[in-house]
PDB file of C-alpha atoms in Angstrom:
ATOM      1  CA  LYS A   1       1.956  -8.586   6.782  1.00 68.00           C
ATOM      2  CA  ALA A   2       4.676  -6.662   8.733  1.00 80.00           C
ATOM      3  CA  GLY A   3       4.615  -2.909   8.362  1.00 93.00           C
ATOM      4  CA  VAL A   4       7.379  -0.502   7.470  1.00 97.00           C
ATOM      5  CA  THR A   5      10.169  -0.578  10.041  1.00 97.00           C
ATOM      6  CA  GLN A   6      12.759   2.075  10.711  1.00 98.00           C
ATOM      7  CA  THR A   7      15.827   1.892  12.823  1.00 97.00           C
ATOM      8  CA  PRO A   8      16.884   3.436  15.116  1.00 97.00           C
ATOM      9  CA  ARG A   9      13.854   5.061  16.560  1.00 97.00           C
ATOM     10  CA  TYR A  10      15.736   7.773  18.332  1.00 97.00           C
ATOM     11  CA  LEU A  11      19.212   9.187  17.748  1.00 97.00           C
ATOM     12  CA  ILE A  12      21.301  11.884  19.339  1.00 98.00           C
ATOM     13  CA  LYS A  13      24.281  13.168  17.531  1.00 98.00           C
ATOM     14  CA  THR A  14      26.528  16.285  17.636  1.00 98.00           C
ATOM     15  CA  ARG A  15      27.207  18.759  14.932  1.00 98.00           C
ATOM     16  CA  GLY A  16      29.693  17.678  12.321  1.00 98.00           C
ATOM     17  CA  GLN A  17      29.009  13.959  12.809  1.00 98.00           C
ATOM     18  CA  GLN A  18      27.294  11.777  10.278  1.00 98.00           C
ATOM     19  CA  VAL A  19      24.319   9.443  10.680  1.00 98.00           C
ATOM     20  CA  THR A  20      22.771   6.535   8.812  1.00 98.00           C
ATOM     21  CA  LEU A  21      19.108   5.691   9.101  1.00 98.00           C
ATOM     22  CA  SER A  22      17.579   2.414   7.937  1.00 98.00           C
ATOM     23  CA  CYS A  23      14.179   1.572   6.490  1.00 98.00           C
ATOM     24  CA  SER A  24      12.732  -1.858   5.721  1.00 98.00           C
ATOM     25  CA  PRO A  25       9.633  -1.751   3.489  1.00 97.00           C
ATOM     26  CA  ILE A  26       6.650  -3.818   3.486  1.00 96.00           C
ATOM     27  CA  SER A  27       7.394  -7.251   1.928  1.00 95.00           C
ATOM     28  CA  GLY A  28       6.942  -6.935  -1.860  1.00 93.00           C
ATOM     29  CA  HIS A  29       7.172  -3.167  -1.962  1.00 94.00           C
ATOM     30  CA  ARG A  30       9.969  -1.874  -4.155  1.00 94.00           C
ATOM     31  CA  SER A  31       9.484   1.857  -3.722  1.00 94.00           C
ATOM     32  CA  VAL A  32      10.832   3.632  -0.684  1.00 97.00           C
ATOM     33  CA  SER A  33      10.526   7.338  -0.149  1.00 96.00           C
ATOM     34  CA  TRP A  34      12.100   9.438   2.605  1.00 97.00           C
ATOM     35  CA  TYR A  35      10.678  12.539   4.251  1.00 97.00           C
ATOM     36  CA  GLN A  36      11.905  15.084   6.785  1.00 97.00           C
ATOM     37  CA  GLN A  37       9.424  16.589   9.239  1.00 96.00           C
ATOM     38  CA  THR A  38      10.293  19.699  11.338  1.00 96.00           C
ATOM     39  CA  PRO A  39       8.097  22.206  13.113  1.00 92.00           C
ATOM     40  CA  GLY A  40       9.469  25.047  10.991  1.00 90.00           C
ATOM     41  CA  GLN A  41       9.607  23.578   7.541  1.00 92.00           C
ATOM     42  CA  GLY A  42       6.886  20.927   7.862  1.00 94.00           C
ATOM     43  CA  LEU A  43       7.003  17.717   5.848  1.00 95.00           C
ATOM     44  CA  GLN A  44       9.461  17.762   2.997  1.00 96.00           C
ATOM     45  CA  PHE A  45      10.225  15.099   0.385  1.00 94.00           C
ATOM     46  CA  LEU A  46      13.881  13.966   0.427  1.00 96.00           C
ATOM     47  CA  PHE A  47      14.108  11.304  -2.262  1.00 93.00           C
ATOM     48  CA  GLU A  48      12.501   8.157  -3.645  1.00 94.00           C
ATOM     49  CA  TYR A  49      14.204   4.886  -4.593  1.00 96.00           C
ATOM     50  CA  PHE A  50      12.749   2.185  -6.765  1.00 94.00           C
ATOM     51  CA  SER A  51      14.589  -0.897  -7.757  1.00 93.00           C
ATOM     52  CA  GLU A  52      17.836   0.403  -6.289  1.00 95.00           C
ATOM     53  CA  THR A  53      17.583   3.607  -8.401  1.00 94.00           C
ATOM     54  CA  GLN A  54      16.910   7.084  -7.117  1.00 93.00           C
ATOM     55  CA  ARG A  55      14.028   8.371  -9.120  1.00 91.00           C
ATOM     56  CA  ASN A  56      13.683  11.859  -7.672  1.00 89.00           C
ATOM     57  CA  LYS A  57      15.174  14.073  -5.093  1.00 90.00           C
ATOM     58  CA  GLY A  58      13.866  16.994  -3.161  1.00 91.00           C
ATOM     59  CA  ASN A  59      15.536  20.369  -2.452  1.00 90.00           C
ATOM     60  CA  PHE A  60      18.122  19.231   0.030  1.00 94.00           C
ATOM     61  CA  PRO A  61      21.886  19.784   0.011  1.00 95.00           C
ATOM     62  CA  GLY A  62      24.270  17.006  -1.049  1.00 95.00           C
ATOM     63  CA  ARG A  63      24.911  16.136   2.632  1.00 97.00           C
ATOM     64  CA  PHE A  64      21.715  14.114   2.351  1.00 98.00           C
ATOM     65  CA  SER A  65      22.072  10.921   0.404  1.00 97.00           C
ATOM     66  CA  GLY A  66      20.516   7.486   0.184  1.00 97.00           C
ATOM     67  CA  ARG A  67      20.600   4.094  -1.327  1.00 97.00           C
ATOM     68  CA  GLN A  68      18.522   1.035  -1.819  1.00 98.00           C
ATOM     69  CA  PHE A  69      19.588  -2.523  -1.696  1.00 97.00           C
ATOM     70  CA  SER A  70      18.481  -5.466  -3.843  1.00 96.00           C
ATOM     71  CA  ASN A  71      16.050  -6.528  -1.045  1.00 95.00           C
ATOM     72  CA  SER A  72      14.408  -3.056  -1.246  1.00 96.00           C
ATOM     73  CA  ARG A  73      15.773  -2.022   2.131  1.00 98.00           C
ATOM     74  CA  SER A  74      16.905   1.613   2.053  1.00 98.00           C
ATOM     75  CA  GLU A  75      19.288   3.763   3.970  1.00 98.00           C
ATOM     76  CA  MET A  76      19.701   7.453   4.147  1.00 98.00           C
ATOM     77  CA  ASN A  77      22.835   9.178   5.250  1.00 98.00           C
ATOM     78  CA  VAL A  78      23.399  12.739   6.476  1.00 98.00           C
ATOM     79  CA  SER A  79      26.971  13.910   6.714  1.00 95.00           C
ATOM     80  CA  THR A  80      28.330  16.824   8.603  1.00 97.00           C
ATOM     81  CA  LEU A  81      25.231  17.269  10.710  1.00 98.00           C
ATOM     82  CA  GLU A  82      23.916  20.669  11.506  1.00 97.00           C
ATOM     83  CA  LEU A  83      21.581  21.746  14.213  1.00 97.00           C
ATOM     84  CA  GLY A  84      18.841  22.278  11.654  1.00 96.00           C
ATOM     85  CA  ASP A  85      18.913  18.542  10.708  1.00 97.00           C
ATOM     86  CA  SER A  86      17.087  17.787  13.892  1.00 98.00           C
ATOM     87  CA  ALA A  87      13.891  16.344  12.755  1.00 97.00           C
ATOM     88  CA  LEU A  88      11.623  13.309  12.448  1.00 97.00           C
ATOM     89  CA  TYR A  89      12.703  11.297   9.385  1.00 98.00           C
ATOM     90  CA  LEU A  90       9.979   9.158   7.888  1.00 97.00           C
ATOM     91  CA  CYS A  91      10.255   6.553   5.282  1.00 97.00           C
ATOM     92  CA  ALA A  92       7.296   5.235   3.287  1.00 96.00           C
ATOM     93  CA  SER A  93       6.934   2.252   1.006  1.00 95.00           C
ATOM     94  CA  SER A  94       4.634   1.485  -1.814  1.00 93.00           C
ATOM     95  CA  SER A  95       4.281  -1.231  -4.419  1.00 90.00           C
ATOM     96  CA  THR A  96       4.593   1.153  -7.290  1.00 88.00           C
ATOM     97  CA  PRO A  97       6.690   4.302  -7.746  1.00 88.00           C
ATOM     98  CA  LEU A  98       5.192   7.688  -6.973  1.00 85.00           C
ATOM     99  CA  GLY A  99       3.121   8.994  -9.814  1.00 81.00           C
ATOM    100  CA  SER A 100       2.929   5.636 -11.649  1.00 80.00           C
ATOM    101  CA  GLY A 101      -0.252   4.495 -13.269  1.00 69.00           C
ATOM    102  CA  GLY A 102      -1.852   2.812 -10.259  1.00 69.00           C
ATOM    103  CA  ALA A 103      -2.892   4.020  -6.821  1.00 64.00           C
ATOM    104  CA  ASP A 104       0.516   4.534  -5.219  1.00 78.00           C
ATOM    105  CA  THR A 105      -0.640   4.353  -1.600  1.00 88.00           C
ATOM    106  CA  GLN A 106       2.268   4.940   0.707  1.00 92.00           C
ATOM    107  CA  TYR A 107       2.657   3.178   4.041  1.00 94.00           C
ATOM    108  CA  PHE A 108       4.766   4.968   6.586  1.00 96.00           C
ATOM    109  CA  GLY A 109       7.161   3.736   9.171  1.00 96.00           C
ATOM    110  CA  PRO A 110       7.190   5.001  12.676  1.00 96.00           C
ATOM    111  CA  GLY A 111      10.022   7.422  11.977  1.00 97.00           C
ATOM    112  CA  THR A 112      13.508   8.066  13.322  1.00 97.00           C
ATOM    113  CA  ARG A 113      13.711  11.151  15.564  1.00 97.00           C
ATOM    114  CA  LEU A 114      17.170  12.694  15.135  1.00 98.00           C
ATOM    115  CA  THR A 115      18.381  15.260  17.609  1.00 98.00           C
ATOM    116  CA  VAL A 116      21.578  17.161  16.711  1.00 98.00           C
ATOM    117  CA  LEU A 117      23.297  18.957  19.654  1.00 97.00           C
TER     118      LEU A 117
ATOM    119  CA  GLU B   1       7.796  25.732  -7.766  1.00 82.00           C
ATOM    120  CA  LEU B   2       4.653  24.045  -6.578  1.00 88.00           C
ATOM    121  CA  LYS B   3       2.967  25.563  -3.504  1.00 92.00           C
ATOM    122  CA  VAL B   4       0.318  23.822  -1.420  1.00 96.00           C
ATOM    123  CA  GLU B   5      -1.896  25.782   0.932  1.00 97.00           C
ATOM    124  CA  GLN B   6      -4.253  24.241   3.445  1.00 97.00           C
ATOM    125  CA  ASN B   7      -6.881  26.079   5.379  1.00 97.00           C
ATOM    126  CA  PRO B   8      -7.684  26.345   8.071  1.00 97.00           C
ATOM    127  CA  LEU B   9      -4.502  25.502   9.896  1.00 96.00           C
ATOM    128  CA  PHE B  10      -6.355  24.958  13.137  1.00 96.00           C
ATOM    129  CA  LEU B  11      -9.929  23.794  13.555  1.00 94.00           C
ATOM    130  CA  SER B  12     -11.912  23.242  16.750  1.00 95.00           C
ATOM    131  CA  MET B  13     -15.216  21.503  16.232  1.00 91.00           C
ATOM    132  CA  GLN B  14     -18.008  20.242  18.396  1.00 94.00           C
ATOM    133  CA  GLU B  15     -18.912  16.590  18.088  1.00 96.00           C
ATOM    134  CA  GLY B  16     -21.633  16.011  15.602  1.00 96.00           C
ATOM    135  CA  LYS B  17     -20.877  19.038  13.417  1.00 96.00           C
ATOM    136  CA  ASN B  18     -19.718  19.092   9.763  1.00 96.00           C
ATOM    137  CA  TYR B  19     -16.738  20.945   8.393  1.00 95.00           C
ATOM    138  CA  THR B  20     -14.451  21.120   5.356  1.00 97.00           C
ATOM    139  CA  ILE B  21     -10.682  21.419   5.113  1.00 98.00           C
ATOM    140  CA  TYR B  22      -9.413  23.009   1.872  1.00 98.00           C
ATOM    141  CA  CYS B  23      -6.219  22.269  -0.075  1.00 97.00           C
ATOM    142  CA  ASN B  24      -5.213  24.593  -2.853  1.00 97.00           C
ATOM    143  CA  TYR B  25      -2.206  24.142  -5.047  1.00 95.00           C
ATOM    144  CA  SER B  26      -0.392  26.310  -7.499  1.00 93.00           C
ATOM    145  CA  THR B  27       0.464  24.189 -10.552  1.00 87.00           C
ATOM    146  CA  THR B  28      -1.174  21.525 -12.531  1.00 83.00           C
ATOM    147  CA  SER B  29      -1.342  18.088 -10.998  1.00 83.00           C
ATOM    148  CA  ASP B  30      -3.645  15.139 -11.405  1.00 76.00           C
ATOM    149  CA  ARG B  31      -2.717  13.333  -8.230  1.00 88.00           C
ATOM    150  CA  LEU B  32      -3.396  14.341  -4.586  1.00 93.00           C
ATOM    151  CA  TYR B  33      -3.060  12.519  -1.335  1.00 94.00           C
ATOM    152  CA  TRP B  34      -4.552  13.015   2.136  1.00 97.00           C
ATOM    153  CA  TYR B  35      -2.842  11.767   5.266  1.00 97.00           C
ATOM    154  CA  ARG B  36      -3.618  11.736   8.967  1.00 97.00           C
ATOM    155  CA  GLN B  37      -1.105  12.158  11.779  1.00 97.00           C
ATOM    156  CA  ASP B  38      -1.846  11.611  15.400  1.00 96.00           C
ATOM    157  CA  PRO B  39       0.330  13.447  17.978  1.00 92.00           C
ATOM    158  CA  GLY B  40       3.780  11.872  18.170  1.00 89.00           C
ATOM    159  CA  LYS B  41       2.982   9.298  15.558  1.00 92.00           C
ATOM    160  CA  SER B  42       3.715   8.663  11.867  1.00 93.00           C
ATOM    161  CA  LEU B  43       1.499   9.349   8.886  1.00 95.00           C
ATOM    162  CA  GLU B  44      -1.394   7.240   7.852  1.00 95.00           C
ATOM    163  CA  SER B  45      -2.594   7.369   4.223  1.00 94.00           C
ATOM    164  CA  LEU B  46      -6.265   8.250   3.966  1.00 96.00           C
ATOM    165  CA  PHE B  47      -7.030   8.824   0.265  1.00 94.00           C
ATOM    166  CA  VAL B  48      -5.299   8.959  -3.083  1.00 92.00           C
ATOM    167  CA  LEU B  49      -7.210  11.026  -5.671  1.00 92.00           C
ATOM    168  CA  LEU B  50      -6.165  10.259  -9.173  1.00 86.00           C
ATOM    169  CA  SER B  51      -8.257  12.461 -11.502  1.00 81.00           C
ATOM    170  CA  ASN B  52     -10.466  15.421 -11.881  1.00 82.00           C
ATOM    171  CA  GLY B  53     -13.762  14.904 -10.130  1.00 84.00           C
ATOM    172  CA  ALA B  54     -12.484  12.027  -8.067  1.00 88.00           C
ATOM    173  CA  VAL B  55     -14.422  11.496  -4.833  1.00 92.00           C
ATOM    174  CA  LYS B  56     -13.518   8.982  -2.162  1.00 94.00           C
ATOM    175  CA  GLN B  57     -15.170   8.276   1.174  1.00 96.00           C
ATOM    176  CA  GLU B  58     -14.170   6.431   4.221  1.00 95.00           C
ATOM    177  CA  GLY B  59     -16.456   6.550   7.272  1.00 96.00           C
ATOM    178  CA  ARG B  60     -16.976  10.181   8.246  1.00 97.00           C
ATOM    179  CA  LEU B  61     -14.382  11.524   5.820  1.00 97.00           C
ATOM    180  CA  MET B  62     -14.967  12.312   2.157  1.00 98.00           C
ATOM    181  CA  ALA B  63     -12.281  13.728  -0.177  1.00 97.00           C
ATOM    182  CA  SER B  64     -12.731  15.308  -3.551  1.00 96.00           C
ATOM    183  CA  LEU B  65     -10.439  16.679  -6.262  1.00 94.00           C
ATOM    184  CA  ASP B  66     -11.053  19.465  -8.754  1.00 93.00           C
ATOM    185  CA  THR B  67      -7.927  19.701 -10.931  1.00 90.00           C
ATOM    186  CA  LYS B  68      -9.270  22.699 -12.936  1.00 92.00           C
ATOM    187  CA  ALA B  69      -9.677  24.722  -9.778  1.00 93.00           C
ATOM    188  CA  ARG B  70      -6.523  23.201  -8.275  1.00 94.00           C
ATOM    189  CA  LEU B  71      -8.515  22.446  -5.165  1.00 95.00           C
ATOM    190  CA  SER B  72      -9.167  19.387  -2.964  1.00 96.00           C
ATOM    191  CA  THR B  73     -11.457  19.235  -0.029  1.00 98.00           C
ATOM    192  CA  LEU B  74     -11.682  16.899   2.934  1.00 98.00           C
ATOM    193  CA  HIS B  75     -15.161  16.956   4.377  1.00 98.00           C
ATOM    194  CA  ILE B  76     -15.871  15.750   7.822  1.00 96.00           C
ATOM    195  CA  THR B  77     -19.414  14.602   8.641  1.00 96.00           C
ATOM    196  CA  ALA B  78     -20.820  14.472  12.193  1.00 95.00           C
ATOM    197  CA  ALA B  79     -17.373  14.707  13.740  1.00 94.00           C
ATOM    198  CA  VAL B  80     -16.349  12.431  16.652  1.00 95.00           C
ATOM    199  CA  HIS B  81     -13.484  12.805  19.115  1.00 95.00           C
ATOM    200  CA  ASP B  82     -11.491  10.002  17.433  1.00 95.00           C
ATOM    201  CA  LEU B  83     -11.109  12.225  14.373  1.00 96.00           C
ATOM    202  CA  SER B  84      -8.904  14.602  16.337  1.00 97.00           C
ATOM    203  CA  ALA B  85      -5.549  14.695  14.470  1.00 97.00           C
ATOM    204  CA  THR B  86      -3.510  16.638  12.030  1.00 97.00           C
ATOM    205  CA  TYR B  87      -4.555  16.224   8.325  1.00 98.00           C
ATOM    206  CA  PHE B  88      -2.152  16.823   5.553  1.00 97.00           C
ATOM    207  CA  CYS B  89      -2.736  17.077   1.802  1.00 97.00           C
ATOM    208  CA  ALA B  90       0.121  16.395  -0.587  1.00 95.00           C
ATOM    209  CA  VAL B  91       0.250  17.082  -4.283  1.00 93.00           C
ATOM    210  CA  LEU B  92       2.337  15.215  -6.806  1.00 88.00           C
ATOM    211  CA  SER B  93       4.610  16.998  -9.239  1.00 84.00           C
ATOM    212  CA  TYR B  94       6.873  15.442 -11.892  1.00 78.00           C
ATOM    213  CA  ASN B  95      10.502  15.753 -12.676  1.00 69.00           C
ATOM    214  CA  THR B  96      11.655  13.780 -15.639  1.00 65.00           C
ATOM    215  CA  ASN B  97       8.634  11.397 -15.169  1.00 65.00           C
ATOM    216  CA  ALA B  98       9.462  10.775 -11.505  1.00 71.00           C
ATOM    217  CA  GLY B  99       7.035  12.055  -9.038  1.00 79.00           C
ATOM    218  CA  LYS B 100       7.649  13.884  -5.794  1.00 86.00           C
ATOM    219  CA  SER B 101       5.185  15.064  -3.225  1.00 89.00           C
ATOM    220  CA  THR B 102       4.775  18.591  -1.791  1.00 92.00           C
ATOM    221  CA  PHE B 103       2.901  18.797   1.375  1.00 95.00           C
ATOM    222  CA  GLY B 104       0.613  21.449   2.838  1.00 96.00           C
ATOM    223  CA  ASP B 105       1.245  22.755   6.370  1.00 96.00           C
ATOM    224  CA  GLY B 106      -1.408  20.475   7.848  1.00 97.00           C
ATOM    225  CA  THR B 107      -4.723  21.204   9.588  1.00 97.00           C
ATOM    226  CA  THR B 108      -4.880  20.401  13.258  1.00 97.00           C
ATOM    227  CA  LEU B 109      -8.410  19.267  14.082  1.00 96.00           C
ATOM    228  CA  THR B 110      -9.682  19.094  17.635  1.00 96.00           C
ATOM    229  CA  VAL B 111     -13.150  17.674  18.178  1.00 96.00           C
ATOM    230  CA  LYS B 112     -14.746  18.630  21.506  1.00 93.00           C
ATOM    231  CA  PRO B 113     -17.587  16.790  23.188  1.00 86.00           C
TER     232      PRO B 113
END
């Protein structure tokens, strides 16, 4: 079974631009979560999508948004990029939503490393 | 606001020794995750602990959860070099029945021969 894929793997943008990152979950997984990892703030939850609906959102400004398509692929968008948005963005998929009754093991993609200049 | 504290943040061990990583959290939760991250790589799920008293073991790693003490431990038995990595715990909290994870700062483990 193919793992979680993320594109692109590396991205360089300048302040003020916007960026869209893509995540394809494991086949059959309907939950996709996004995380930001930085040296200063560590790992932080961005949002989770399940069946095309955003279930929960972390403490990030409205510049961070996402969506999920009917095939469970997900995109996240960051508008008006700031230097502090430089980070590794990870997505993870699971068969059930976070906190649902079963063991919601998450499988992570390789990440997209975003550098904002 | 849920806070998750891991300690120690850095751990240097000799091969063959045992040690424990601690994960404390500030508010009630009944679900805790442990992950491993190798340098420059993504996260790998190790354990999902679902209830008070849960214990899970995989190879030289054993994780436990005490929801009353708001504490999880990751015990390493007879460490080997391949266990060198950063280990994160994450605690689930709920907002209108939807869960979100809060991560600890990670414990960077170095196992020396």
